[in-house]
Amino acid sequence: MGAEAEKPAAGGGNVTLSFLVFETPNLDAAFWDAAIARASAKVPGVTIKKLVTPNVDRTGYAKQLDASGNLPDILQSVNPAGFAQAGKFAAFTADELKNFVAPTAGAVAGKIYQLPYNTQVIPVVYYNKTQFAEAGVTETPTTYQQLLDVSAKLKAKKITPFVVGGGGADTWADMYPLTGTVATDVYKKTPDWLTQRAAGSVKFADPAFTSAAQKISDLAKQGYIDPAGLSRSYADTEQAFRDGKGAMYPMGSWFATSADNKKPDFEIGAFPWPSDDGSLVVPTFTGGGTSVSSTAADVDLAKKWALAFDEDQQNNDAFVKADGSIPAIKGYKPPADMGPVYKATVEIYERGMAENAIVNAFSQETGDGSLPPGLADKTAVAVQDLITGKKPTSEFTAYLDDQWAKATQ
Amino acid sequence: MNDTRVPWLRPVVALFVGAVFFMPLYLVLVNVFKHGADIVPDPAGLPSPPTMDNIAAVLSRADNLFVYGLVNSVAVTAISITILTVLSAMLGHYIARSRHLLAKVVMVTLLCGLLIPSPVILAPITMVLRALGLMSTAPGLILVNLGYYVPFGVLLFMGFVKSVPLELEEAARLDGASTFRTFWQVVFPLLRPASASVLIFLGVWIWNDFLTPLIVLGPDSGTTVTVGVYRAIGEHQSDFGSVFAFMFLATLPILVFYLALQSSFVKGLTGGAIKG
Amino acid sequence: MTHTRHGVRGGDPPAAHRPPLPSGPTPLRDRPPRDRPPRGRRRVSGRITTFALFALPGLLAYLLFVLVPIGMTAYYSMTNRNPFNPPTKWVGLRNYAELLGDAEFLKALANTVVVTVIVMVLANVGGLLIAQLLDRPTRLYVALRGVFFTPVVLSSVVVSVIWQVVLTDDGLLNSALRGLGVEDPPGWLSDPGIALYTIAWVITWQMLGFCVVVYLAGLQGVPRELQEAAAIDGCGPLARFRNVTWPMLAPALTINTVMLLITGFKAYDQIQVITNGGPGTGTTTTMAFQVVQTSFNGNRVGYGSAMAAVMLVLVACVSVLVLRVLQRREVTR
C-alpha cells in the first residue's frame, strides 16, 4: 500500500509520535519537514510521523480524528477547547513554561494545554497606499469617524473601501472587521467580557456588543464592504486585495510576510483598527502553539519535543519569515531582515504593549474566557447576514445569545 | 423532429448545447496545460505555449501525494468492486429466487441502505471498525465499501435475474450441478450487462468518495487520490494550474474505465426494466 | 379403490386392479432418486449451505457496516452524547422534540426539499429533451453522449471546485457577462437569494448526463412501427410523443426520478466546498450538511444522530411514495 513518507528524526527513534500539521501557501511541506527535523535533533529518542490536515481547518480535522479514535499525539495550532475539558490533552507545568512571555495565555481552568508560543495581531488594517493617495487621503485614520471619512473618500473615487472574504469553505475570513470593532467597543472597557458572558452577567444583545455589530452592519449598508467577498475563498480574498479590488484589508498579522515576500505593485501600509475616541486598542491572540495528547505513548517525551519545537530559534525564525508571527518566547528577537510590512505590524504590537492597550481578539481566544465550541463558526456565518443586510443587528445578537445557550446546555 | 426539412438544425443545436454544457470541463482542460501565470489573466484562452509543467509538478510532489494516492485508489477500488459484483450477484440471485417472505423483508432492509448518506453513519462505522481492529486499514475501508454499496448491486442484479428463465437453472440442476455451479456457469454469464453496470457505478462512486477514506484510512495510512484532490485544493487554492492538473490526473483512470465498459453498461442499467 | 389388510400385507394389488397412472407430475416418491430434491437433513443443510455461500457474506457486511451503525445512530439519538462533554445520559425523545422547534434544522429541511425538487425536475426535463436531441446513431451524437455523461463520472468535489471558480463574483461567468455588456452580474454565490439555486444547478449539471443516457436507452426501446402507425393516423409530433413515446418511457422516468431524489437528498459535498452553508445562516444548508456540522463541528453527537434519524425516515417515506406512484404507471402500459 502506498503510504506517505515518514520523516525519521536524526538520532533514530524509540518512540514514534504522530504530529498533526497543516499546510498553507505560507507553510508548505518543506517548511514543516525542516522545522520537525530541527526539533528532533534536540530531543533524541523520538521518531515523528507527520500527518497533514486536508484543509486549513485543523481543529475540525483533529475532532474528526478523535471521533474515530485516532487523535494524533502532538498537534500544531489546534484550539484546545473541548479537548482540554474532556481530558484529552496533557497540561504543561509552570516550570515547562518558563521561557514563554505569557505563560497563562489561553489557560483552561487555569492550566495550559496549548503552548502560547506566538502572538498575532488580529486584525491589522493593511491598506493600499497608492489608492489612498488617489482618494486624497493623506493620513491614516486614528479615530473611527476618520475611518468612515476615509471610506467615503475612497468610495467617491469608485474604490471599494474594504476587502473582506468569507466564501467557499472559508467562512471565518469575514470575521476580522467584527473582531476589530469588538476590541474597540467592548474589550477596551471590559477585557474579560467573555468570562462575564459565561457567567451570564452580560449578553450579546447588550449595548456594547450591539454597537460593535452595528458598525459592521452600517459599513455594509454604506457599501463600504464589498459583498463579492462572500463568494471568495481566503486565497481569492487576498488575491483580490493584491489585484487592487479594495483599499483596506483587515487581516491577521500573518498577512505581513505574504505582503513582504510577494510584493504587489503598490506599497502596503498598516494601522490598527481605530476606536471612537482615538485611543490605541491592539487586539491580539497569544497561543497557537503545540499541544500534546494525554494518550500519547510517552507524554513527557512528547512534551519535551513540543517545547523544543516551539522554542527553537531557527524554527521561530522560519515561522516569522513564513507566517508573520511574533514569537512570545523570552529573549527572542525576529530576524533583522524582515520586510517593511512586518516591521510596521510589529511596531503596532510594541506600541500596544508599551501603552498597555493589548486586548483579546474576539473569536480567536482559546481557553477560559473564550467562545464555546462551534460558536466561532456560527458567528462567522451570522456575520455574512450582517454584510448582506439580511439580518438587522438585533437579530444577529439575539442569534448569538441563542446559539450560546444551545452550545452550553 | 422532422429532420428532412431542416437537416442541419439538429446537429447545430446539439453541438451548441453540448458546447455550453462542456464549458466548465473545457476550462479545466485548457488550464491544465497552461503556464500558471497565464491562467488568471486569460482563463478561457488556449494555452500558448502548452506546457506539461503543471502535470510534472503534481507527479513529482515531495510527499508523492498523487502517486501514493493513485496506488491506494486503484487497489481499494478494484478489490472493492470485484468482491461487490460477486457478492451482490449472489445475494441478488438468492433474493430473486427465494419464495420466502424473509427474502422480501431482507430486500426492503437493503433498500434503506441506499438512502443513507455516508457522512451520517461515519462515526458509528469507525466504532465498529475499531471494535474489529480494522480502523485505519485498507481492508477496513474495503469492508465498509462492501457493506455500503451492496444494496445498489443487489437491486441491479435482482432486476436482471428475473429476466433469466428459471427453467435454465432447473435444467442445470437436473443435470446434477450444485446450486453454486449452476449460478456461476449458467446464470452469471447472462448477467454480464448488469455486472458492467455495477462495476462502473460502484467503481465511480468508490473512486470519487472522499469523506469515507479520509476518516477510515486516517491521515497516516496513506490516502486515496480523491482525498489528495481535497488536500490539493486546501493548500493551493490560487494555484489553479496544479489544482486542475491534480483533478485531471485523478479523474483520468476512472474515465478510461468508464469508456471501456460503457457499451454494456447502459444495457445493464435499463435492461432489467426497459424491454426493447 | 379398496386396500384390504390382506392386500397391504400381501404386496401390490394384482395388475388389473392397479389404478391408472395419474396424468399429472410424477409423485415425489415415485421419481428416480436423483430427481428428488434432498430430503430431510440433507435438504436443510443444503439450504443452509446455499444461504451461507450466497447470501451471508453480503448480508454480513451490510449488517456490520450499515445496519449496526444505523442502530447506533438511533440509540445515540436518544442520548445527549457529546464527546467533549461527558457523561452520556439517556434523554429519551428530548432531542426529537428540540428538532421540531429548531429553526436551523427546519431551514435545512426546506433547503433540501427545494434543491431536490429543482434537481428532479430540471435534470429529468433537460435529460429528456437532450436525449431526444441526441437520438440518432451517427458518431457525432455518440460523442456528444460521452460529453454529457462525463460529469457523472467526476467526483463531486472536483465538480464543486470547477463551478466555484466559474461562479465567484469575479469568476469566469461574470467576466464573460461583463464582456457582453452586463453591468452588474448577479452574485451567484454571494447573494443569499440566489445561492441555493446555484447549488441546485451544480448538482443538476452533474446528473444531467445520467438522465440523458437512461432516456436514450428508453427511447431506443420504443418500436418504430408504433410511431409510424400513429403518424399515419394523423398524430402530430407532440401527440405522438404524448401517446406513444411518453408512456413507454415510464421505467426510465422511474429510474431517473428515484436516482435524482436520492442524490438531491444526500447533497453534502457541493455545499461543503462551494458555500459551507452560507452566505448567511441557513442559506444553503442541507440536512446532510447540518448533521455533519452538528455532530462533528458542534460535538453534539446525540442531537446530530436524532437529525440523521429524522432524515432517514423522511427520505424513506418519500422514496416509497414516489416509487409507488411511478411504478403504477409502468404497469399500465
PDB file of C-alpha atoms in Angstrom, chain A residues 7 9 19 21 27-43 48 50 76 117 290 305-319 322:
ATOM      1  CA  LYS A   7      10.204  11.538   8.400  1.00  0.00           C
ATOM      2  CA  ALA A   9      14.367  12.114  13.170  1.00  0.00           C
ATOM      3  CA  PHE A  19       2.340  15.109  14.683  1.00  0.00           C
ATOM      4  CA  VAL A  21       0.296  19.907  10.958  1.00  0.00           C
ATOM      5  CA  LEU A  27       3.660  26.983   5.348  1.00  0.00           C
ATOM      6  CA  ASP A  28       4.375  24.241   2.868  1.00  0.00           C
ATOM      7  CA  ALA A  29       5.628  20.691   3.222  1.00  0.00           C
ATOM      8  CA  ALA A  30       9.266  21.657   3.015  1.00  0.00           C
ATOM      9  CA  PHE A  31       8.800  24.182   5.806  1.00  0.00           C
ATOM     10  CA  TRP A  32       7.311  21.634   8.190  1.00  0.00           C
ATOM     11  CA  ASP A  33       9.844  18.951   7.395  1.00  0.00           C
ATOM     12  CA  ALA A  34      12.717  21.288   8.168  1.00  0.00           C
ATOM     13  CA  ALA A  35      11.110  22.505  11.399  1.00  0.00           C
ATOM     14  CA  ILE A  36      10.407  18.945  12.546  1.00  0.00           C
ATOM     15  CA  ALA A  37      13.982  17.922  11.848  1.00  0.00           C
ATOM     16  CA  ARG A  38      15.346  20.784  13.945  1.00  0.00           C
ATOM     17  CA  ALA A  39      13.224  19.841  16.949  1.00  0.00           C
ATOM     18  CA  SER A  40      14.013  16.154  16.623  1.00  0.00           C
ATOM     19  CA  ALA A  41      17.700  16.970  16.583  1.00  0.00           C
ATOM     20  CA  LYS A  42      17.310  18.412  20.073  1.00  0.00           C
ATOM     21  CA  VAL A  43      15.224  15.606  21.557  1.00  0.00           C
ATOM     22  CA  ILE A  48       7.962  11.890  14.255  1.00  0.00           C
ATOM     23  CA  LYS A  50       3.950  13.873  10.122  1.00  0.00           C
ATOM     24  CA  GLN A  76       0.056  22.112  15.993  1.00  0.00           C
ATOM     25  CA  TYR A 117       4.309  30.434  21.601  1.00  0.00           C
ATOM     26  CA  THR A 290       1.790  22.829  20.093  1.00  0.00           C
ATOM     27  CA  TRP A 305       9.597  17.571  21.863  1.00  0.00           C
ATOM     28  CA  ALA A 306       6.759  20.065  21.684  1.00  0.00           C
ATOM     29  CA  LEU A 307       8.715  22.537  23.790  1.00  0.00           C
ATOM     30  CA  ALA A 308      11.785  22.049  21.636  1.00  0.00           C
ATOM     31  CA  PHE A 309       9.708  22.627  18.512  1.00  0.00           C
ATOM     32  CA  ASP A 310       8.194  25.855  19.793  1.00  0.00           C
ATOM     33  CA  GLU A 311      11.278  27.310  21.453  1.00  0.00           C
ATOM     34  CA  ASP A 312      13.821  26.570  18.772  1.00  0.00           C
ATOM     35  CA  GLN A 313      15.321  29.808  17.498  1.00  0.00           C
ATOM     36  CA  GLN A 314      15.562  28.717  13.901  1.00  0.00           C
ATOM     37  CA  ASN A 315      12.026  27.307  13.904  1.00  0.00           C
ATOM     38  CA  ASN A 316      10.755  30.617  15.129  1.00  0.00           C
ATOM     39  CA  ASP A 317      12.795  32.481  12.549  1.00  0.00           C
ATOM     40  CA  ALA A 318      11.234  30.241   9.930  1.00  0.00           C
ATOM     41  CA  PHE A 319       7.725  30.847  11.289  1.00  0.00           C
ATOM     42  CA  ALA A 322       6.828  32.363   6.509  1.00  0.00           C
TER      43      ALA A 322
END
